[in-house]
Amino acid sequence: MFVSPAITSAAAPCPPEVTEARTVLTAKTAPAPKAAQPSKSQAGARGQDTQAPRGQDTQAPRGQDTQAPRGQDTQAPRNVAKGRANALANARRLVNEAETACRDADAQRALANAHAALELLKYVR
């Protein structure tokens, strides 16, 4: 009679970087909290002095340029929002792959994906 030794496969624990990547991703994708609305008494107080006193000049002197030079871009490029969305989508995919690797007991692949996701999320505001 042949007896084979029992093979036990202890699942490697998931690296903490996977949890960290999920936490950072969740924080980056959470909607921004709305600003609190002022109370009616504050709104009324704010609306009383809306005009500058008559004796003071409210315009800049004509000799000074109030606009930015044409050669400088004063607005962020239009593709910034698109780039942010792409970075978040890629980070989300990497975190999901890291979690799948944890379920497959592949700690090395989980760690690599978590590191890649964290690196992407560094640059997302």
mmCIF file of C-alpha atoms in Angstrom:
data_model
loop_
_atom_site.group_PDB
_atom_site.id
_atom_site.type_symbol
_atom_site.label_atom_id
_atom_site.label_comp_id
_atom_site.label_asym_id
_atom_site.label_seq_id
_atom_site.Cartn_x
_atom_site.Cartn_y
_atom_site.Cartn_z
ATOM 1 C CA MET A 1 0.000 0.000 0.000
ATOM 2 C CA PHE A 2 1.360 3.375 -1.027
ATOM 3 C CA VAL A 3 0.736 6.371 1.242
ATOM 4 C CA SER A 4 1.378 9.824 -0.134
ATOM 5 C CA PRO A 5 2.109 12.656 2.227
ATOM 6 C CA ALA A 6 -0.683 15.161 2.556
ATOM 7 C CA ILE A 7 0.116 18.325 0.705
ATOM 8 C CA THR A 8 -1.123 21.379 2.459
ATOM 9 C CA SER A 9 -1.057 24.642 0.661
ATOM 10 C CA ALA A 10 -1.144 27.512 3.043
ATOM 11 C CA ALA A 11 -2.349 30.522 1.141
ATOM 12 C CA ALA A 12 0.196 33.276 1.281
ATOM 13 C CA PRO A 13 -1.242 36.300 3.017
ATOM 14 C CA CYS A 14 -2.086 39.194 0.776
ATOM 15 C CA PRO A 15 0.600 41.918 0.904
ATOM 16 C CA PRO A 16 -0.468 45.042 2.821
ATOM 17 C CA GLU A 17 0.265 47.148 -0.271
ATOM 18 C CA VAL A 18 -2.856 45.677 -1.910
ATOM 19 C CA THR A 19 -5.039 47.016 0.901
ATOM 20 C CA GLU A 20 -3.194 50.331 0.787
ATOM 21 C CA ALA A 21 -3.742 50.609 -2.978
ATOM 22 C CA ARG A 22 -7.480 49.885 -2.546
ATOM 23 C CA THR A 23 -7.725 52.517 0.210
ATOM 24 C CA VAL A 24 -5.924 55.191 -1.822
ATOM 25 C CA LEU A 25 -8.002 54.396 -4.913
ATOM 26 C CA THR A 26 -11.215 54.674 -2.911
ATOM 27 C CA ALA A 27 -10.108 58.021 -1.483
ATOM 28 C CA LYS A 28 -9.198 59.377 -4.925
ATOM 29 C CA THR A 29 -12.496 58.330 -6.495
ATOM 30 C CA ALA A 30 -14.747 59.501 -3.657
ATOM 31 C CA PRO A 31 -16.858 62.519 -4.612
ATOM 32 C CA ALA A 32 -15.725 65.798 -3.117
ATOM 33 C CA PRO A 33 -17.813 66.933 -0.162
ATOM 34 C CA LYS A 34 -20.195 69.772 -0.947
ATOM 35 C CA ALA A 35 -19.528 73.136 0.632
ATOM 36 C CA ALA A 36 -21.838 74.048 3.470
ATOM 37 C CA GLN A 37 -24.489 76.602 2.569
ATOM 38 C CA PRO A 38 -24.349 79.816 4.626
ATOM 39 C CA SER A 39 -27.238 80.501 6.947
ATOM 40 C CA LYS A 40 -29.801 83.100 5.871
ATOM 41 C CA SER A 41 -28.521 85.608 8.425
ATOM 42 C CA GLN A 42 -24.995 85.313 7.026
ATOM 43 C CA ALA A 43 -26.238 85.601 3.459
ATOM 44 C CA GLY A 44 -28.114 88.809 4.296
ATOM 45 C CA ALA A 45 -25.120 90.315 6.059
ATOM 46 C CA ARG A 46 -22.892 89.500 3.129
ATOM 47 C CA GLY A 47 -25.228 91.184 0.622
ATOM 48 C CA GLN A 48 -25.291 94.671 2.293
ATOM 49 C CA ASP A 49 -21.990 96.184 1.057
ATOM 50 C CA THR A 50 -21.710 95.054 -2.535
ATOM 51 C CA GLN A 51 -20.494 98.330 -4.040
ATOM 52 C CA ALA A 52 -17.155 100.008 -3.502
ATOM 53 C CA PRO A 53 -17.179 103.480 -1.948
ATOM 54 C CA ARG A 54 -17.582 106.218 -4.581
ATOM 55 C CA GLY A 55 -14.320 107.929 -3.789
ATOM 56 C CA GLN A 56 -12.147 104.923 -4.536
ATOM 57 C CA ASP A 57 -11.036 103.787 -7.978
ATOM 58 C CA THR A 58 -11.980 100.148 -8.504
ATOM 59 C CA GLN A 59 -10.307 99.732 -11.878
ATOM 60 C CA ALA A 60 -6.651 99.037 -12.479
ATOM 61 C CA PRO A 61 -4.656 101.925 -13.946
ATOM 62 C CA ARG A 62 -4.625 101.918 -17.735
ATOM 63 C CA GLY A 63 -0.868 101.595 -17.929
ATOM 64 C CA GLN A 64 -0.830 98.194 -16.279
ATOM 65 C CA ASP A 65 -1.537 95.009 -18.201
ATOM 66 C CA THR A 66 -4.197 93.017 -16.373
ATOM 67 C CA GLN A 67 -4.196 90.048 -18.739
ATOM 68 C CA ALA A 68 -1.655 87.261 -18.854
ATOM 69 C CA PRO A 69 0.710 87.390 -21.820
ATOM 70 C CA ARG A 70 -0.598 85.518 -24.834
ATOM 71 C CA GLY A 71 2.306 83.112 -24.836
ATOM 72 C CA GLN A 72 1.415 81.692 -21.435
ATOM 73 C CA ASP A 73 -1.377 79.207 -20.973
ATOM 74 C CA THR A 74 -3.528 80.245 -18.021
ATOM 75 C CA GLN A 75 -5.889 77.266 -18.142
ATOM 76 C CA ALA A 76 -5.086 73.621 -17.628
ATOM 77 C CA PRO A 77 -5.097 71.614 -20.839
ATOM 78 C CA ARG A 78 -8.440 70.082 -21.711
ATOM 79 C CA ASN A 79 -7.026 66.582 -21.619
ATOM 80 C CA VAL A 80 -6.126 66.764 -17.900
ATOM 81 C CA ALA A 81 -9.539 65.450 -16.854
ATOM 82 C CA LYS A 82 -9.318 62.717 -19.463
ATOM 83 C CA GLY A 83 -5.843 61.780 -18.261
ATOM 84 C CA ARG A 84 -7.065 61.629 -14.656
ATOM 85 C CA ALA A 85 -9.943 59.369 -15.645
ATOM 86 C CA ASN A 86 -7.590 57.080 -17.569
ATOM 87 C CA ALA A 87 -5.144 56.922 -14.668
ATOM 88 C CA LEU A 88 -7.951 56.049 -12.241
ATOM 89 C CA ALA A 89 -9.281 53.376 -14.600
ATOM 90 C CA ASN A 90 -5.815 51.838 -14.938
ATOM 91 C CA ALA A 91 -5.247 51.966 -11.181
ATOM 92 C CA ARG A 92 -8.641 50.338 -10.587
ATOM 93 C CA ARG A 93 -7.734 47.550 -13.026
ATOM 94 C CA LEU A 94 -4.352 47.027 -11.317
ATOM 95 C CA VAL A 95 -5.932 46.877 -7.849
ATOM 96 C CA ASN A 96 -8.506 44.351 -9.078
ATOM 97 C CA GLU A 97 -5.728 42.249 -10.600
ATOM 98 C CA ALA A 98 -3.773 42.449 -7.341
ATOM 99 C CA GLU A 99 -6.799 41.230 -5.396
ATOM 100 C CA THR A 100 -7.292 38.404 -7.892
ATOM 101 C CA ALA A 101 -3.636 37.450 -7.472
ATOM 102 C CA CYS A 102 -4.191 37.316 -3.698
ATOM 103 C CA ARG A 103 -7.088 34.912 -4.180
ATOM 104 C CA ASP A 104 -4.808 32.832 -6.436
ATOM 105 C CA ALA A 105 -2.154 32.858 -3.680
ATOM 106 C CA ASP A 106 0.289 34.677 -5.978
ATOM 107 C CA ALA A 107 1.744 37.226 -3.578
ATOM 108 C CA GLN A 108 4.477 38.297 -5.996
ATOM 109 C CA ARG A 109 2.012 39.226 -8.740
ATOM 110 C CA ALA A 110 -0.272 40.897 -6.180
ATOM 111 C CA LEU A 111 2.602 42.986 -4.884
ATOM 112 C CA ALA A 112 3.699 44.022 -8.385
ATOM 113 C CA ASN A 113 0.187 45.123 -9.341
ATOM 114 C CA ALA A 114 -0.326 46.968 -6.054
ATOM 115 C CA HIS A 115 2.967 48.835 -6.495
ATOM 116 C CA ALA A 116 2.025 49.802 -10.054
ATOM 117 C CA ALA A 117 -1.386 51.060 -8.881
ATOM 118 C CA LEU A 118 0.148 53.086 -6.051
ATOM 119 C CA GLU A 119 2.654 54.613 -8.463
ATOM 120 C CA LEU A 120 -0.174 55.720 -10.765
ATOM 121 C CA LEU A 121 -2.207 57.101 -7.893
ATOM 122 C CA LYS A 122 0.676 59.313 -6.727
ATOM 123 C CA TYR A 123 0.024 61.649 -9.624
ATOM 124 C CA VAL A 124 -3.781 61.717 -9.480
ATOM 125 C CA ARG A 125 -5.258 64.628 -7.584
#
